[in-house]
Coordinates of C-alpha atoms and ligand atoms in Angstrom, one line a residue:
Chain A
M1 CA -87.4 -50.6 -167.6
D2 CA -89.8 -50.5 -164.7
V3 CA -92.9 -52.7 -164.7
E4 CA -94.8 -50.3 -166.8
G5 CA -92.1 -50.2 -169.4
H6 CA -90.7 -46.8 -168.5
L7 CA -87.0 -46.0 -168.0
V8 CA -85.7 -46.3 -164.4
E9 CA -83.6 -43.7 -162.7
E10 CA -80.3 -45.4 -163.3
E11 CA -80.8 -45.8 -166.9
I12 CA -81.8 -42.2 -167.2
E13 CA -78.7 -41.2 -165.3
R14 CA -76.4 -43.3 -167.5
Y15 CA -77.9 -41.9 -170.6
S16 CA -77.3 -38.5 -169.4
L17 CA -73.7 -39.5 -168.6
A18 CA -73.3 -40.9 -171.9
A19 CA -72.5 -44.1 -170.0
S20 CA -75.2 -46.4 -171.6
A21 CA -73.7 -49.5 -173.4
E22 CA -75.6 -51.7 -176.0
P23 CA -78.1 -53.2 -175.7
E24 CA -79.4 -50.7 -173.1
L25 CA -78.5 -47.7 -175.3
S26 CA -80.9 -48.8 -178.1
Q27 CA -83.8 -49.7 -175.7
V28 CA -83.4 -46.4 -174.1
E29 CA -83.3 -44.3 -177.5
E30 CA -86.2 -46.2 -178.9
H31 CA -88.3 -45.8 -175.8
L32 CA -87.5 -42.1 -175.8
L33 CA -88.8 -41.9 -179.4
L34 CA -92.2 -42.6 -178.2
C35 CA -92.3 -41.6 -174.4
A36 CA -92.9 -38.0 -173.6
S37 CA -92.6 -38.6 -169.8
C38 CA -89.3 -40.3 -169.8
R39 CA -87.9 -37.5 -172.3
K40 CA -89.0 -35.0 -169.7
K41 CA -87.0 -37.0 -167.1
V42 CA -83.9 -37.1 -169.5
E43 CA -84.2 -33.4 -169.9
T44 CA -84.2 -32.7 -166.2
S45 CA -81.2 -35.3 -165.8
D46 CA -79.3 -33.7 -168.6
V47 CA -79.4 -30.4 -166.9
Y48 CA -78.6 -31.8 -163.3
V49 CA -75.7 -33.8 -164.8
N50 CA -74.3 -30.8 -166.8
S51 CA -74.7 -28.3 -163.8
M52 CA -73.0 -30.7 -161.3
R53 CA -70.3 -31.3 -164.0
R54 CA -69.7 -27.6 -164.1
A55 CA -69.9 -27.0 -160.5
A56 CA -67.7 -29.9 -159.5
A57 CA -65.0 -28.4 -162.1
Q58 CA -65.3 -25.2 -160.2
I59 CA -64.8 -26.8 -156.8
R60 CA -61.9 -28.6 -158.0
A61 CA -60.4 -25.5 -159.5
E62 CA -60.9 -23.7 -156.2
E63 CA -59.2 -26.4 -154.2
K64 CA -56.4 -26.3 -156.5
R65 CA -56.1 -22.6 -156.3
A66 CA -56.2 -22.6 -152.5
P67 CA -53.0 -24.4 -151.6
R68 CA -51.3 -22.5 -154.3
W69 CA -52.1 -19.2 -152.6
A70 CA -51.2 -20.7 -149.2
G71 CA -47.8 -21.7 -150.8
M72 CA -47.4 -18.4 -152.3
A73 CA -48.0 -16.6 -148.8
F74 CA -44.9 -18.7 -147.4
L75 CA -42.9 -17.6 -150.4
L76 CA -43.8 -14.1 -150.0
A77 CA -42.7 -14.0 -146.5
A78 CA -39.4 -15.7 -147.5
A79 CA -38.7 -13.6 -150.5
V80 CA -40.6 -10.4 -150.8
L81 CA -38.6 -9.3 -153.8
L82 CA -39.5 -12.4 -155.8
A83 CA -43.2 -12.2 -155.0
G84 CA -44.2 -10.3 -158.0
V85 CA -42.5 -12.8 -160.3
I86 CA -44.0 -15.7 -158.5
L87 CA -47.4 -14.3 -158.5
I88 CA -47.4 -13.7 -162.4
R89 CA -46.0 -17.2 -163.2
S90 CA -48.5 -18.9 -160.8
N91 CA -51.5 -17.3 -162.3
A92 CA -50.0 -18.1 -165.8
T93 CA -49.8 -21.8 -165.0
A94 CA -52.9 -22.6 -163.1
P95 CA -55.3 -24.4 -165.5
F96 CA -58.4 -22.5 -166.3
A97 CA -61.5 -24.8 -166.1
V98 CA -63.6 -24.2 -169.2
S99 CA -66.9 -26.1 -169.7
L100 CA -67.9 -27.0 -173.2
A101 CA -71.6 -27.6 -172.7
V102 CA -74.1 -29.6 -174.8
T103 CA -73.7 -28.4 -178.4
R104 CA -77.4 -27.1 -179.0
G105 CA -76.2 -25.4 -182.1
V106 CA -72.8 -25.4 -183.6
G107 CA -71.9 -21.8 -182.4
I108 CA -69.1 -20.6 -180.0
N109 CA -70.6 -21.1 -176.6
A110 CA -67.5 -20.9 -174.3
Q111 CA -64.8 -18.4 -173.6
A112 CA -61.4 -18.8 -172.0
P113 CA -58.4 -16.6 -171.4
A114 CA -55.3 -16.8 -173.7
G115 CA -51.9 -18.0 -172.5
V116 CA -53.1 -20.4 -169.6
P117 CA -53.5 -24.2 -169.7
L118 CA -57.1 -25.2 -170.1
A119 CA -58.8 -27.8 -167.9
L120 CA -61.4 -29.0 -170.7
Q121 CA -64.7 -30.1 -169.1
L122 CA -66.5 -31.6 -172.2
D123 CA -70.1 -32.3 -172.1
V124 CA -70.4 -35.9 -173.3
T125 CA -74.1 -36.2 -172.9
G126 CA -75.6 -38.6 -175.3
L127 CA -72.3 -40.0 -176.7
P128 CA -71.5 -43.6 -176.9
A129 CA -69.8 -44.6 -173.6
A130 CA -66.1 -44.8 -173.4
A131 CA -63.6 -44.7 -170.7
S132 CA -61.7 -41.8 -172.5
Y133 CA -62.2 -39.9 -175.6
R134 CA -59.5 -38.5 -177.9
V135 CA -59.4 -34.7 -178.0
E136 CA -58.3 -32.4 -180.9
M137 CA -58.1 -28.8 -180.8
V138 CA -57.7 -26.9 -184.2
D139 CA -57.9 -23.3 -185.0
R140 CA -60.2 -21.4 -187.3
A141 CA -58.4 -22.7 -190.4
G142 CA -58.7 -26.3 -189.1
K143 CA -55.0 -26.6 -188.0
Q144 CA -54.3 -29.0 -185.3
V145 CA -53.0 -27.0 -182.3
W146 CA -53.2 -29.6 -179.6
T147 CA -54.2 -33.2 -179.1
G148 CA -54.9 -35.1 -175.8
T149 CA -57.5 -37.1 -174.0
F150 CA -60.7 -36.5 -172.1
P151 CA -60.5 -37.0 -169.1
G152 CA -56.7 -36.0 -169.1
R153 CA -54.2 -33.3 -168.8
P154 CA -55.1 -29.8 -169.3
A155 CA -54.7 -28.4 -172.9
K156 CA -51.7 -26.2 -173.6
P157 CA -51.8 -22.4 -173.3
L158 CA -53.1 -20.7 -176.7
P159 CA -53.0 -17.4 -178.1
A160 CA -56.3 -15.4 -178.4
G161 CA -58.7 -16.6 -181.4
I162 CA -61.3 -19.0 -182.2
Y163 CA -60.8 -22.6 -181.7
F164 CA -62.8 -25.7 -182.1
V165 CA -62.5 -28.8 -179.7
R166 CA -63.3 -32.0 -181.3
L167 CA -64.0 -35.2 -179.4
Y168 CA -63.3 -38.6 -181.0
S169 CA -64.1 -42.1 -179.8
P170 CA -61.3 -44.6 -179.1
A171 CA -62.1 -45.9 -182.5
G172 CA -61.3 -42.6 -184.0
D173 CA -64.9 -41.5 -184.9
L174 CA -65.6 -37.8 -184.7
L175 CA -68.4 -37.6 -182.1
R176 CA -68.8 -33.8 -181.4
E177 CA -67.3 -30.4 -182.0
Y178 CA -67.4 -27.5 -179.5
G179 CA -66.6 -23.8 -180.3
L180 CA -64.2 -22.0 -178.0
E181 CA -63.2 -18.4 -178.0
I182 CA -59.9 -17.6 -176.4
G183 CA -59.6 -14.2 -175.3
P184 CA -56.9 -11.7 -173.8
L185 CA -55.2 -12.9 -170.5
L186 CA -57.4 -12.6 -167.3
K187 CA -56.5 -9.6 -165.3
Chain B
M1 CA -99.6 -40.4 -166.1
N2 CA -97.9 -42.1 -169.1
E3 CA -97.5 -40.0 -172.2
I4 CA -96.4 -42.7 -174.7
I5 CA -97.8 -42.5 -178.0
P6 CA -97.6 -45.7 -179.9
P7 CA -99.7 -46.3 -182.9
L8 CA -103.3 -47.2 -182.3
V9 CA -102.7 -48.6 -178.8
N10 CA -104.0 -47.6 -175.3
P11 CA -101.9 -44.5 -174.3
E12 CA -101.5 -46.3 -170.9
Q13 CA -99.4 -49.0 -172.4
S14 CA -95.7 -48.7 -172.7
A15 CA -93.8 -48.4 -176.0
S16 CA -92.8 -52.0 -176.1
A17 CA -96.6 -53.0 -175.7
A18 CA -97.4 -51.7 -179.3
D19 CA -97.8 -55.0 -181.0
S20 CA -96.5 -56.3 -184.3
A21 CA -99.9 -55.6 -185.9
T22 CA -100.1 -52.0 -185.2
W23 CA -96.6 -51.5 -186.6
A24 CA -97.4 -53.5 -189.6
S25 CA -100.6 -51.7 -190.2
L26 CA -98.8 -48.4 -190.0
V27 CA -95.8 -49.5 -192.3
E28 CA -98.3 -50.9 -194.9
R29 CA -100.3 -47.4 -194.9
I30 CA -97.0 -45.6 -195.4
R31 CA -96.1 -48.1 -198.1
T32 CA -99.3 -47.7 -200.0
D33 CA -99.2 -43.7 -199.8
D34 CA -102.3 -43.7 -197.5
P35 CA -102.5 -40.2 -196.0
S36 CA -103.4 -41.7 -192.5
G37 CA -100.2 -43.5 -192.4
M38 CA -98.1 -40.5 -192.7
E39 CA -100.3 -38.6 -190.1
E40 CA -99.8 -41.3 -187.7
L41 CA -96.1 -41.5 -188.3
Y42 CA -95.7 -37.9 -187.6
R43 CA -98.1 -38.0 -184.5
V44 CA -96.0 -40.9 -183.0
F45 CA -92.5 -39.8 -183.9
S46 CA -92.3 -36.1 -184.3
Q47 CA -91.6 -35.2 -180.7
G48 CA -89.2 -37.9 -180.2
I49 CA -87.3 -37.1 -183.3
R50 CA -87.1 -33.3 -182.3
F51 CA -85.8 -34.2 -178.9
Y52 CA -82.9 -36.6 -180.3
L53 CA -82.0 -34.1 -182.8
C54 CA -82.1 -31.1 -180.4
R55 CA -80.1 -32.9 -178.0
Q56 CA -77.4 -34.0 -180.2
L57 CA -77.3 -30.9 -182.7
G58 CA -79.2 -28.1 -181.1
T59 CA -82.0 -26.0 -182.3
Q60 CA -80.5 -24.6 -185.6
D61 CA -82.6 -25.8 -188.6
L62 CA -84.2 -28.2 -186.5
D63 CA -87.5 -28.1 -188.4
D64 CA -85.8 -29.0 -191.6
R65 CA -83.7 -31.7 -190.1
V66 CA -87.0 -33.2 -188.7
H67 CA -88.3 -33.2 -192.2
D68 CA -85.5 -34.7 -193.6
I69 CA -85.7 -37.8 -191.2
F70 CA -89.5 -38.2 -192.2
L71 CA -88.7 -38.0 -195.8
I72 CA -85.8 -40.6 -195.5
V73 CA -88.1 -42.9 -193.4
T74 CA -90.9 -42.8 -195.6
Q75 CA -89.2 -43.2 -198.8
S76 CA -87.2 -46.1 -197.5
I77 CA -90.5 -47.7 -196.4
R78 CA -92.0 -47.2 -199.8
R79 CA -88.9 -48.7 -201.4
G80 CA -89.6 -51.8 -199.2
D81 CA -86.3 -51.3 -197.3
L82 CA -87.9 -52.0 -194.1
R83 CA -88.7 -55.7 -194.1
E84 CA -89.7 -56.2 -190.5
P85 CA -92.3 -53.5 -189.4
D86 CA -91.7 -54.4 -185.8
R87 CA -88.3 -52.6 -186.4
L88 CA -89.7 -49.4 -187.2
M89 CA -88.7 -47.8 -183.9
G90 CA -85.1 -49.2 -184.3
Y91 CA -85.0 -48.1 -188.0
V92 CA -86.1 -44.5 -187.1
R93 CA -83.3 -44.4 -184.5
T94 CA -80.7 -45.7 -187.1
V95 CA -81.8 -43.1 -189.6
L96 CA -81.4 -40.5 -186.8
R97 CA -77.9 -41.7 -185.8
R98 CA -76.6 -41.7 -189.2
Q99 CA -77.9 -38.1 -190.0
V100 CA -76.4 -36.8 -186.9
A101 CA -73.1 -38.4 -187.7
S102 CA -73.1 -37.0 -191.3
H103 CA -74.2 -33.5 -190.1
I104 CA -71.3 -33.4 -187.7
E105 CA -68.8 -34.7 -190.5
Q106 CA -70.2 -31.9 -193.0
I107 CA -69.8 -29.1 -190.4
V108 CA -66.1 -30.1 -189.9
H109 CA -65.4 -30.8 -193.5
S110 CA -67.0 -27.4 -194.5
R111 CA -65.0 -25.6 -191.8
N112 CA -61.9 -27.0 -192.8
N113 CA -62.3 -26.2 -196.5
H114 CA -63.7 -22.6 -196.3
A115 CA -61.9 -21.3 -193.3
D116 CA -59.8 -19.1 -195.4
L117 CA -62.7 -17.7 -196.9
E118 CA -64.2 -16.8 -193.6
M119 CA -67.3 -18.8 -194.2
G120 CA -66.8 -21.4 -191.6
L121 CA -67.9 -19.1 -188.9
R122 CA -71.3 -17.1 -189.4
L123 CA -71.6 -13.9 -187.3
S124 CA -74.6 -15.3 -185.4
D125 CA -72.3 -18.3 -184.3
R126 CA -69.9 -16.0 -182.6
H127 CA -72.1 -15.0 -179.8
P128 CA -73.6 -17.6 -177.2
D129 CA -77.3 -17.4 -176.9
P130 CA -77.5 -15.1 -173.8
E131 CA -80.7 -16.5 -172.3
R132 CA -79.3 -20.1 -172.6
S133 CA -75.9 -19.1 -170.9
A134 CA -77.8 -17.3 -168.1
I135 CA -79.8 -20.3 -167.4
Q136 CA -76.8 -22.6 -167.6
N137 CA -75.0 -20.2 -165.1
E138 CA -77.9 -20.2 -162.7
N139 CA -78.2 -24.0 -162.7
Q140 CA -74.3 -24.1 -162.1
T141 CA -74.8 -21.8 -159.2
L142 CA -77.5 -23.9 -157.7
A143 CA -75.4 -27.1 -158.1
M144 CA -72.5 -25.1 -156.3
R145 CA -75.0 -24.4 -153.4
V146 CA -75.8 -28.1 -153.2
L147 CA -72.2 -29.1 -153.2
H148 CA -71.3 -26.6 -150.7
S149 CA -74.2 -27.6 -148.4
L150 CA -72.8 -31.2 -148.2
K151 CA -70.1 -32.6 -145.8
S152 CA -66.8 -32.9 -147.5
R153 CA -67.0 -36.7 -147.9
D154 CA -70.4 -36.5 -149.8
R155 CA -69.2 -33.6 -151.9
E156 CA -66.1 -35.6 -152.8
V157 CA -68.2 -38.5 -153.8
L158 CA -70.4 -36.2 -156.2
V159 CA -67.1 -34.6 -157.7
R160 CA -65.6 -37.9 -158.3
F161 CA -68.7 -39.3 -159.9
Y162 CA -69.9 -36.4 -162.1
L163 CA -66.5 -34.7 -163.0
K164 CA -64.0 -37.6 -162.9
E165 CA -66.6 -40.1 -164.0
Q166 CA -65.0 -42.4 -161.5
A167 CA -66.8 -45.9 -161.4
P168 CA -69.3 -46.2 -158.5
E169 CA -67.4 -49.4 -157.1
D170 CA -64.1 -47.5 -157.0
I171 CA -65.7 -44.6 -155.3
C172 CA -67.3 -46.8 -152.8
R173 CA -64.2 -48.7 -152.2
E174 CA -61.8 -45.6 -151.8
L175 CA -64.3 -43.7 -149.6
D176 CA -65.4 -46.7 -147.7
L177 CA -69.2 -46.4 -148.7
S178 CA -71.8 -49.0 -149.2
A179 CA -73.7 -49.1 -152.5
T180 CA -76.8 -47.8 -150.6
Q181 CA -75.0 -44.9 -149.0
F182 CA -73.6 -44.1 -152.6
R183 CA -77.0 -44.0 -154.1
L184 CA -78.5 -41.9 -151.2
I185 CA -75.9 -39.4 -151.5
K186 CA -76.6 -39.1 -155.3
S187 CA -80.3 -39.1 -154.9
R188 CA -80.6 -36.5 -152.0
A189 CA -78.3 -34.1 -153.9
K190 CA -80.4 -34.4 -157.1
T191 CA -83.7 -34.0 -155.0
R192 CA -82.2 -31.0 -153.5
F193 CA -81.0 -29.5 -156.8
I194 CA -84.5 -30.0 -158.2
E195 CA -86.2 -28.2 -155.2
L196 CA -83.9 -25.3 -155.5
A197 CA -84.6 -25.1 -159.2
K198 CA -88.3 -25.1 -158.9
R199 CA -88.0 -22.5 -156.4
R200 CA -85.8 -20.5 -158.5
F201 CA -87.2 -21.0 -162.1
S202 CA -90.6 -22.1 -163.4
L203 CA -90.0 -25.7 -164.0
R204 CA -90.1 -25.0 -167.8
N205 CA -87.1 -22.7 -167.5
L206 CA -85.0 -25.3 -165.8
V207 CA -84.3 -26.7 -169.3
P208 CA -83.3 -24.2 -172.0
Q209 CA -86.2 -24.7 -174.6
P210 CA -85.7 -25.0 -178.4
Ligands
ZN1 ZN1 -91.3 -44.0 -170.5

């Protein structure tokens, strides 16, 4: 808190990143119950953090694709007949970055292609801080189709359908659920 | 200008400056069914409660949820559950957190039980709010512009911090940065983002509104 009792930039950023630990978390949330100017700052910070996460995920995905294509050019030169097959396989195995943003509502707010690994970028804004979270993906019927951690390895390729990604604390408490629609393979 | 609204105190004071007597007076008026107590409770907490619920659960049924919180808080004050009026803020927060947790549990439970009846997913849930998605995509584009305008080391710092959530100390050590350099890279990028966003949208539209 600053001298006037308002949240300082670092506290706001930690809160947006869901990295505030107790007792700071209680102090921040209690202050936000009463302070409109700090709520405004948190809203801006949430938007910024969310946008940077999505953009950073896009940049990482682009960086990963670039060497893959460079490598493929070499393979094309070496074995033209195999090129088509390699191209298909490469596209099929490159993880698709999918951002599951703040759940303002419980609807389906993200799409991803079927049949490719999914690099899940989960918005953990406002959640208790943890080094990693447990993630579970279930289908519409609630049947588990994949489990992993966030951050962690990409989720396995899934067929088209409606899925729900559930985020659990290390202690096993369900923290959040995101909707995800998986569609046909990207052309 | 500060916009804190503690009960019966100077709005220039901070939240923590609301003294025990003011909270005690508010709690006592609610306990004794004095309408001014309820009015003040709404005035002081309604925006903060809306903000918290909206951030955690979204805008769906927001008014009902806010109403439920006030109902729980006032009923428990009348029952005498809140023994220390100083803890009113903490108590409201506890009620909020419990309600959010229970709501998420309910969604999951209901979806698991009714999926076979096609009740878990209403038609309106199937489509993302197009305006919200458009704003999010625009903001992502602005963030891309900020990241691409940076030299590669600075971009790497931000990707590691925001995407990988790597600890600042580790980033500084691995990329040979001082803590001040690290803070500067972050604050410059944020300032740049906000400048671009202000230029692109009205400030109100930077944040998707409930
Ligand atoms: Zn404040």
